[in-house]
Amino acid sequence: MRSPLAPIVGYASLLERGELNEKQKKYVRVIGESVYQLEELIESLLEVTRIDAGKVELTLESVSIPEIVDNVLERVKPQVEAKRQTISSVVPERIEVEGDKQKIAATFDNLVSNAIKYTGENGKIDVVVEDRKEEEDIRVCVADTGVGIPEEQLHRVFERFYMVDTSLTRKGGLGLGLAIVKGYVELHGGEVWVTSELGKGSKFWFTLPKRQVIV
């Protein structure tokens, strides 16, 4: 699937270095952006396949949750500002878990990006991390004031290729982001779920154990 993209990227790069008028430059930029989106979709498909096949392994290290949240919120700042949204976080200081830093970051990134995507202008997104000392895990909630999800569809949102079917939520994509979130969380021994009310927003929850149990 990746092979046909290589010559597109190569020739688009050659065109960019040539003498182009403004309209032609715009066309080349569109090609580049479309290729980037396609590469992301292909990587998501491959990752879901790896998760299903049990071929995804965790690279364990001590992961700073405040650092992860700060980095994700900084990355999404342009989208938040473009939609005049408000985003906030409540994270205990110096809280760490043992896990795969890249996969935990991708989990936060997917959920926050989804919240921004399905929340309209002037909406609000909250990221709250709770240190549950008795359970020896953390519980995370990413809440938004977006379009919400019909109750009868809540049980399917983490299925691969499933897209919530309302006229308000046709945003494109393949419906793989939440399937990857579920796979990553469960690989760490955590749980993931969602609560929502149509027209009033959604809350995506997940837990992560602070220490991994080696079997």
PDB file of C-alpha atoms in Angstrom:
ATOM      1  CA  MET A   1       0.000   0.000   0.000  1.00  0.00           C
ATOM      2  CA  ARG A   2       2.899   2.334   0.669  1.00  0.00           C
ATOM      3  CA  SER A   3       4.725   1.628  -2.597  1.00  0.00           C
ATOM      4  CA  PRO A   4       2.543   3.762  -4.920  1.00  0.00           C
ATOM      5  CA  LEU A   5       2.937   6.728  -2.573  1.00  0.00           C
ATOM      6  CA  ALA A   6       6.720   6.921  -2.970  1.00  0.00           C
ATOM      7  CA  PRO A   7       6.739   8.228  -6.582  1.00  0.00           C
ATOM      8  CA  ILE A   8       3.910  10.667  -5.763  1.00  0.00           C
ATOM      9  CA  VAL A   9       5.948  12.125  -2.899  1.00  0.00           C
ATOM     10  CA  GLY A  10       9.093  12.176  -5.044  1.00  0.00           C
ATOM     11  CA  TYR A  11       7.591  13.910  -8.064  1.00  0.00           C
ATOM     12  CA  ALA A  12       5.638  16.378  -5.914  1.00  0.00           C
ATOM     13  CA  SER A  13       8.927  17.295  -4.224  1.00  0.00           C
ATOM     14  CA  LEU A  14      10.571  17.814  -7.624  1.00  0.00           C
ATOM     15  CA  LEU A  15       7.688  20.024  -8.729  1.00  0.00           C
ATOM     16  CA  GLU A  16       8.032  22.134  -5.575  1.00  0.00           C
ATOM     17  CA  ARG A  17      11.644  22.895  -6.469  1.00  0.00           C
ATOM     18  CA  GLY A  18      10.691  24.038  -9.949  1.00  0.00           C
ATOM     19  CA  GLU A  19       9.447  27.382 -11.191  1.00  0.00           C
ATOM     20  CA  LEU A  20       5.730  27.381 -10.419  1.00  0.00           C
ATOM     21  CA  ASN A  21       3.113  30.077 -10.318  1.00  0.00           C
ATOM     22  CA  GLU A  22       0.955  30.505  -7.191  1.00  0.00           C
ATOM     23  CA  LYS A  23      -1.887  28.340  -8.477  1.00  0.00           C
ATOM     24  CA  GLN A  24       0.507  25.507  -9.330  1.00  0.00           C
ATOM     25  CA  LYS A  25       2.171  25.780  -5.899  1.00  0.00           C
ATOM     26  CA  LYS A  26      -1.262  25.443  -4.303  1.00  0.00           C
ATOM     27  CA  TYR A  27      -1.932  22.269  -6.313  1.00  0.00           C
ATOM     28  CA  VAL A  28       1.383  20.750  -5.183  1.00  0.00           C
ATOM     29  CA  ARG A  29       0.582  21.593  -1.541  1.00  0.00           C
ATOM     30  CA  VAL A  30      -2.777  19.822  -1.870  1.00  0.00           C
ATOM     31  CA  ILE A  31      -0.991  16.750  -3.265  1.00  0.00           C
ATOM     32  CA  GLY A  32       1.432  16.791  -0.327  1.00  0.00           C
ATOM     33  CA  GLU A  33      -1.311  17.150   2.281  1.00  0.00           C
ATOM     34  CA  SER A  34      -3.365  14.356   0.710  1.00  0.00           C
ATOM     35  CA  VAL A  35      -0.371  12.016   0.643  1.00  0.00           C
ATOM     36  CA  TYR A  36       0.328  12.765   4.312  1.00  0.00           C
ATOM     37  CA  GLN A  37      -3.289  11.925   5.216  1.00  0.00           C
ATOM     38  CA  LEU A  38      -3.118   8.716   3.207  1.00  0.00           C
ATOM     39  CA  GLU A  39       0.130   7.707   4.917  1.00  0.00           C
ATOM     40  CA  GLU A  40      -1.537   8.219   8.304  1.00  0.00           C
ATOM     41  CA  LEU A  41      -4.508   6.067   7.270  1.00  0.00           C
ATOM     42  CA  ILE A  42      -2.219   3.295   6.023  1.00  0.00           C
ATOM     43  CA  GLU A  43      -0.224   3.344   9.274  1.00  0.00           C
ATOM     44  CA  SER A  44      -3.473   3.149  11.275  1.00  0.00           C
ATOM     45  CA  LEU A  45      -4.610   0.146   9.217  1.00  0.00           C
ATOM     46  CA  LEU A  46      -1.274  -1.579   9.787  1.00  0.00           C
ATOM     47  CA  GLU A  47      -1.354  -0.840  13.521  1.00  0.00           C
ATOM     48  CA  VAL A  48      -4.868  -2.275  13.923  1.00  0.00           C
ATOM     49  CA  THR A  49      -3.713  -5.380  12.035  1.00  0.00           C
ATOM     50  CA  ARG A  50      -0.702  -5.721  14.348  1.00  0.00           C
ATOM     51  CA  ILE A  51      -2.904  -5.321  17.440  1.00  0.00           C
ATOM     52  CA  ASP A  52      -5.359  -7.959  16.173  1.00  0.00           C
ATOM     53  CA  ALA A  53      -2.489 -10.339  15.465  1.00  0.00           C
ATOM     54  CA  GLY A  54      -0.973  -9.833  18.927  1.00  0.00           C
ATOM     55  CA  LYS A  55       2.233  -8.483  17.400  1.00  0.00           C
ATOM     56  CA  VAL A  56       2.338  -5.177  19.280  1.00  0.00           C
ATOM     57  CA  GLU A  57       4.744  -5.159  22.210  1.00  0.00           C
ATOM     58  CA  LEU A  58       5.225  -2.552  24.914  1.00  0.00           C
ATOM     59  CA  THR A  59       8.537  -0.774  25.423  1.00  0.00           C
ATOM     60  CA  LEU A  60       8.320  -0.136  29.138  1.00  0.00           C
ATOM     61  CA  GLU A  61       9.724   2.903  30.897  1.00  0.00           C
ATOM     62  CA  SER A  62       8.681   5.410  33.530  1.00  0.00           C
ATOM     63  CA  VAL A  63       6.216   7.771  31.818  1.00  0.00           C
ATOM     64  CA  SER A  64       5.442  11.249  33.156  1.00  0.00           C
ATOM     65  CA  ILE A  65       1.707  11.859  32.650  1.00  0.00           C
ATOM     66  CA  PRO A  66       1.941  15.673  33.126  1.00  0.00           C
ATOM     67  CA  GLU A  67       4.600  15.778  30.405  1.00  0.00           C
ATOM     68  CA  ILE A  68       2.441  13.717  28.032  1.00  0.00           C
ATOM     69  CA  VAL A  69      -0.603  15.935  28.599  1.00  0.00           C
ATOM     70  CA  ASP A  70       1.403  19.162  28.199  1.00  0.00           C
ATOM     71  CA  ASN A  71       2.909  17.947  24.915  1.00  0.00           C
ATOM     72  CA  VAL A  72      -0.466  16.878  23.501  1.00  0.00           C
ATOM     73  CA  LEU A  73      -2.152  20.159  24.453  1.00  0.00           C
ATOM     74  CA  GLU A  74       0.698  22.133  22.902  1.00  0.00           C
ATOM     75  CA  ARG A  75       0.422  20.174  19.656  1.00  0.00           C
ATOM     76  CA  VAL A  76      -3.329  20.725  19.293  1.00  0.00           C
ATOM     77  CA  LYS A  77      -3.204  24.424  20.177  1.00  0.00           C
ATOM     78  CA  PRO A  78      -3.585  25.595  16.521  1.00  0.00           C
ATOM     79  CA  GLN A  79      -6.790  23.534  16.045  1.00  0.00           C
ATOM     80  CA  VAL A  80      -8.193  24.748  19.361  1.00  0.00           C
ATOM     81  CA  GLU A  81      -7.483  28.377  18.530  1.00  0.00           C
ATOM     82  CA  ALA A  82      -8.899  28.025  15.012  1.00  0.00           C
ATOM     83  CA  LYS A  83     -12.239  26.894  16.474  1.00  0.00           C
ATOM     84  CA  ARG A  84     -12.075  29.359  19.389  1.00  0.00           C
ATOM     85  CA  GLN A  85     -12.401  26.470  21.813  1.00  0.00           C
ATOM     86  CA  THR A  86     -11.285  26.304  25.427  1.00  0.00           C
ATOM     87  CA  ILE A  87      -9.141  23.392  26.590  1.00  0.00           C
ATOM     88  CA  SER A  88      -8.020  22.723  30.150  1.00  0.00           C
ATOM     89  CA  SER A  89      -6.256  20.013  32.096  1.00  0.00           C
ATOM     90  CA  VAL A  90      -6.166  18.857  35.695  1.00  0.00           C
ATOM     91  CA  VAL A  91      -3.227  16.521  36.299  1.00  0.00           C
ATOM     92  CA  PRO A  92      -1.576  15.647  39.636  1.00  0.00           C
ATOM     93  CA  GLU A  93       2.064  16.747  39.813  1.00  0.00           C
ATOM     94  CA  ARG A  94       4.823  14.202  39.281  1.00  0.00           C
ATOM     95  CA  ILE A  95       2.422  11.340  38.573  1.00  0.00           C
ATOM     96  CA  GLU A  96       4.063   8.508  36.617  1.00  0.00           C
ATOM     97  CA  VAL A  97       3.092   5.125  35.240  1.00  0.00           C
ATOM     98  CA  GLU A  98       5.152   2.257  33.915  1.00  0.00           C
ATOM     99  CA  GLY A  99       4.280   1.877  30.258  1.00  0.00           C
ATOM    100  CA  ASP A 100       5.040   2.534  26.610  1.00  0.00           C
ATOM    101  CA  LYS A 101       5.495   6.302  26.250  1.00  0.00           C
ATOM    102  CA  GLN A 102       4.675   6.435  22.533  1.00  0.00           C
ATOM    103  CA  LYS A 103       1.475   4.429  22.912  1.00  0.00           C
ATOM    104  CA  ILE A 104       0.282   6.337  25.970  1.00  0.00           C
ATOM    105  CA  ALA A 105       0.942   9.623  24.146  1.00  0.00           C
ATOM    106  CA  ALA A 106      -0.974   8.318  21.107  1.00  0.00           C
ATOM    107  CA  THR A 107      -3.908   7.393  23.368  1.00  0.00           C
ATOM    108  CA  PHE A 108      -4.150  10.904  24.798  1.00  0.00           C
ATOM    109  CA  ASP A 109      -3.579  12.437  21.362  1.00  0.00           C
ATOM    110  CA  ASN A 110      -6.334  10.397  19.704  1.00  0.00           C
ATOM    111  CA  LEU A 111      -8.906  11.212  22.377  1.00  0.00           C
ATOM    112  CA  VAL A 112      -8.086  14.928  22.573  1.00  0.00           C
ATOM    113  CA  SER A 113      -8.010  15.277  18.771  1.00  0.00           C
ATOM    114  CA  ASN A 114     -11.390  13.525  18.555  1.00  0.00           C
ATOM    115  CA  ALA A 115     -12.834  15.861  21.175  1.00  0.00           C
ATOM    116  CA  ILE A 116     -11.675  18.903  19.190  1.00  0.00           C
ATOM    117  CA  LYS A 117     -12.937  17.435  15.929  1.00  0.00           C
ATOM    118  CA  TYR A 118     -16.461  16.742  17.183  1.00  0.00           C
ATOM    119  CA  THR A 119     -16.833  19.904  19.244  1.00  0.00           C
ATOM    120  CA  GLY A 120     -18.041  23.059  17.563  1.00  0.00           C
ATOM    121  CA  GLU A 121     -16.741  26.602  17.800  1.00  0.00           C
ATOM    122  CA  ASN A 122     -16.509  28.080  21.312  1.00  0.00           C
ATOM    123  CA  GLY A 123     -16.823  24.580  22.787  1.00  0.00           C
ATOM    124  CA  LYS A 124     -14.902  23.217  25.759  1.00  0.00           C
ATOM    125  CA  ILE A 125     -12.591  20.236  26.237  1.00  0.00           C
ATOM    126  CA  ASP A 126     -11.341  19.058  29.639  1.00  0.00           C
ATOM    127  CA  VAL A 127      -8.603  16.521  30.365  1.00  0.00           C
ATOM    128  CA  VAL A 128      -8.727  15.229  33.937  1.00  0.00           C
ATOM    129  CA  VAL A 129      -6.295  12.696  35.408  1.00  0.00           C
ATOM    130  CA  GLU A 130      -7.062  11.088  38.770  1.00  0.00           C
ATOM    131  CA  ASP A 131      -4.448   9.297  40.861  1.00  0.00           C
ATOM    132  CA  ARG A 132      -6.319   6.345  42.370  1.00  0.00           C
ATOM    133  CA  LYS A 133      -3.880   5.212  45.042  1.00  0.00           C
ATOM    134  CA  GLU A 134      -6.028   2.369  46.405  1.00  0.00           C
ATOM    135  CA  GLU A 135      -6.501   0.834  42.937  1.00  0.00           C
ATOM    136  CA  GLU A 136      -2.839   1.503  42.066  1.00  0.00           C
ATOM    137  CA  ASP A 137      -3.812   3.030  38.750  1.00  0.00           C
ATOM    138  CA  ILE A 138      -4.744   6.331  37.164  1.00  0.00           C
ATOM    139  CA  ARG A 139      -8.114   7.181  35.667  1.00  0.00           C
ATOM    140  CA  VAL A 140      -8.310   9.636  32.783  1.00  0.00           C
ATOM    141  CA  CYS A 141     -11.342  11.479  31.439  1.00  0.00           C
ATOM    142  CA  VAL A 142     -11.370  13.481  28.205  1.00  0.00           C
ATOM    143  CA  ALA A 143     -14.644  15.409  28.179  1.00  0.00           C
ATOM    144  CA  ASP A 144     -16.106  17.660  25.490  1.00  0.00           C
ATOM    145  CA  THR A 145     -19.217  19.715  24.831  1.00  0.00           C
ATOM    146  CA  GLY A 146     -19.573  18.375  21.294  1.00  0.00           C
ATOM    147  CA  VAL A 147     -22.313  16.674  19.310  1.00  0.00           C
ATOM    148  CA  GLY A 148     -22.487  13.582  21.508  1.00  0.00           C
ATOM    149  CA  ILE A 149     -23.222   9.973  20.566  1.00  0.00           C
ATOM    150  CA  PRO A 150     -26.638   8.274  20.372  1.00  0.00           C
ATOM    151  CA  GLU A 151     -27.120   5.870  23.285  1.00  0.00           C
ATOM    152  CA  GLU A 152     -27.754   2.883  21.000  1.00  0.00           C
ATOM    153  CA  GLN A 153     -24.345   3.388  19.358  1.00  0.00           C
ATOM    154  CA  LEU A 154     -22.204   3.768  22.487  1.00  0.00           C
ATOM    155  CA  HIS A 155     -21.304   0.072  22.660  1.00  0.00           C
ATOM    156  CA  ARG A 156     -19.852   0.159  19.130  1.00  0.00           C
ATOM    157  CA  VAL A 157     -17.634   3.261  19.147  1.00  0.00           C
ATOM    158  CA  PHE A 158     -14.429   1.287  19.837  1.00  0.00           C
ATOM    159  CA  GLU A 159     -15.034  -1.173  16.988  1.00  0.00           C
ATOM    160  CA  ARG A 160     -12.629  -0.871  14.067  1.00  0.00           C
ATOM    161  CA  PHE A 161     -14.088   0.859  11.007  1.00  0.00           C
ATOM    162  CA  TYR A 162     -17.189   1.920  12.923  1.00  0.00           C
ATOM    163  CA  MET A 163     -18.267   5.534  12.462  1.00  0.00           C
ATOM    164  CA  VAL A 164     -21.015   7.089  14.565  1.00  0.00           C
ATOM    165  CA  ASP A 165     -23.908   7.600  12.183  1.00  0.00           C
ATOM    166  CA  THR A 166     -25.433  11.050  12.609  1.00  0.00           C
ATOM    167  CA  SER A 167     -25.558  13.897  10.137  1.00  0.00           C
ATOM    168  CA  LEU A 168     -23.533  16.007  12.582  1.00  0.00           C
ATOM    169  CA  THR A 169     -20.588  13.631  12.805  1.00  0.00           C
ATOM    170  CA  ARG A 170     -19.661  12.858   9.214  1.00  0.00           C
ATOM    171  CA  LYS A 171     -16.078  14.063   9.458  1.00  0.00           C
ATOM    172  CA  GLY A 172     -14.250  11.557   7.274  1.00  0.00           C
ATOM    173  CA  GLY A 173     -11.645   8.980   8.298  1.00  0.00           C
ATOM    174  CA  LEU A 174     -11.822   5.217   8.628  1.00  0.00           C
ATOM    175  CA  GLY A 175     -12.977   4.880  12.227  1.00  0.00           C
ATOM    176  CA  LEU A 176      -9.684   3.410  13.460  1.00  0.00           C
ATOM    177  CA  GLY A 177      -8.512   5.894  16.090  1.00  0.00           C
ATOM    178  CA  LEU A 178     -10.706   4.634  18.920  1.00  0.00           C
ATOM    179  CA  ALA A 179      -9.966   0.998  18.031  1.00  0.00           C
ATOM    180  CA  ILE A 180      -6.254   1.784  18.415  1.00  0.00           C
ATOM    181  CA  VAL A 181      -6.937   3.561  21.733  1.00  0.00           C
ATOM    182  CA  LYS A 182      -8.746   0.459  23.013  1.00  0.00           C
ATOM    183  CA  GLY A 183      -5.913  -1.797  21.852  1.00  0.00           C
ATOM    184  CA  TYR A 184      -3.204   0.317  23.517  1.00  0.00           C
ATOM    185  CA  VAL A 185      -5.089   0.701  26.804  1.00  0.00           C
ATOM    186  CA  GLU A 186      -5.846  -3.018  27.045  1.00  0.00           C
ATOM    187  CA  LEU A 187      -2.225  -3.889  26.219  1.00  0.00           C
ATOM    188  CA  HIS A 188      -1.298  -1.943  29.368  1.00  0.00           C
ATOM    189  CA  GLY A 189      -3.889  -3.842  31.397  1.00  0.00           C
ATOM    190  CA  GLY A 190      -6.322  -0.933  31.570  1.00  0.00           C
ATOM    191  CA  GLU A 191      -9.946  -0.387  30.605  1.00  0.00           C
ATOM    192  CA  VAL A 192     -11.631   2.133  28.294  1.00  0.00           C
ATOM    193  CA  TRP A 193     -15.260   3.250  28.029  1.00  0.00           C
ATOM    194  CA  VAL A 194     -17.440   6.183  27.016  1.00  0.00           C
ATOM    195  CA  THR A 195     -20.443   8.052  28.384  1.00  0.00           C
ATOM    196  CA  SER A 196     -22.345  10.512  26.230  1.00  0.00           C
ATOM    197  CA  GLU A 197     -25.570  12.398  25.683  1.00  0.00           C
ATOM    198  CA  LEU A 198     -26.619  13.380  22.180  1.00  0.00           C
ATOM    199  CA  GLY A 199     -26.208  17.103  21.658  1.00  0.00           C
ATOM    200  CA  LYS A 200     -24.512  17.618  25.032  1.00  0.00           C
ATOM    201  CA  GLY A 201     -21.072  16.109  24.642  1.00  0.00           C
ATOM    202  CA  SER A 202     -19.084  12.977  25.458  1.00  0.00           C
ATOM    203  CA  LYS A 203     -16.691  11.710  28.107  1.00  0.00           C
ATOM    204  CA  PHE A 204     -14.065   9.146  27.145  1.00  0.00           C
ATOM    205  CA  TRP A 205     -12.540   7.344  30.110  1.00  0.00           C
ATOM    206  CA  PHE A 206      -9.593   4.986  30.497  1.00  0.00           C
ATOM    207  CA  THR A 207      -7.458   3.544  33.257  1.00  0.00           C
ATOM    208  CA  LEU A 208      -3.766   2.643  33.293  1.00  0.00           C
ATOM    209  CA  PRO A 209      -2.061   0.601  36.034  1.00  0.00           C
ATOM    210  CA  LYS A 210       0.947   2.327  37.593  1.00  0.00           C
ATOM    211  CA  ARG A 211       3.021  -0.859  37.378  1.00  0.00           C
ATOM    212  CA  GLN A 212       3.004  -3.593  34.755  1.00  0.00           C
ATOM    213  CA  VAL A 213       2.624  -7.174  35.925  1.00  0.00           C
ATOM    214  CA  ILE A 214       5.060  -9.446  34.105  1.00  0.00           C
ATOM    215  CA  VAL A 215       3.448 -12.816  33.423  1.00  0.00           C
TER     216      VAL A 215
END
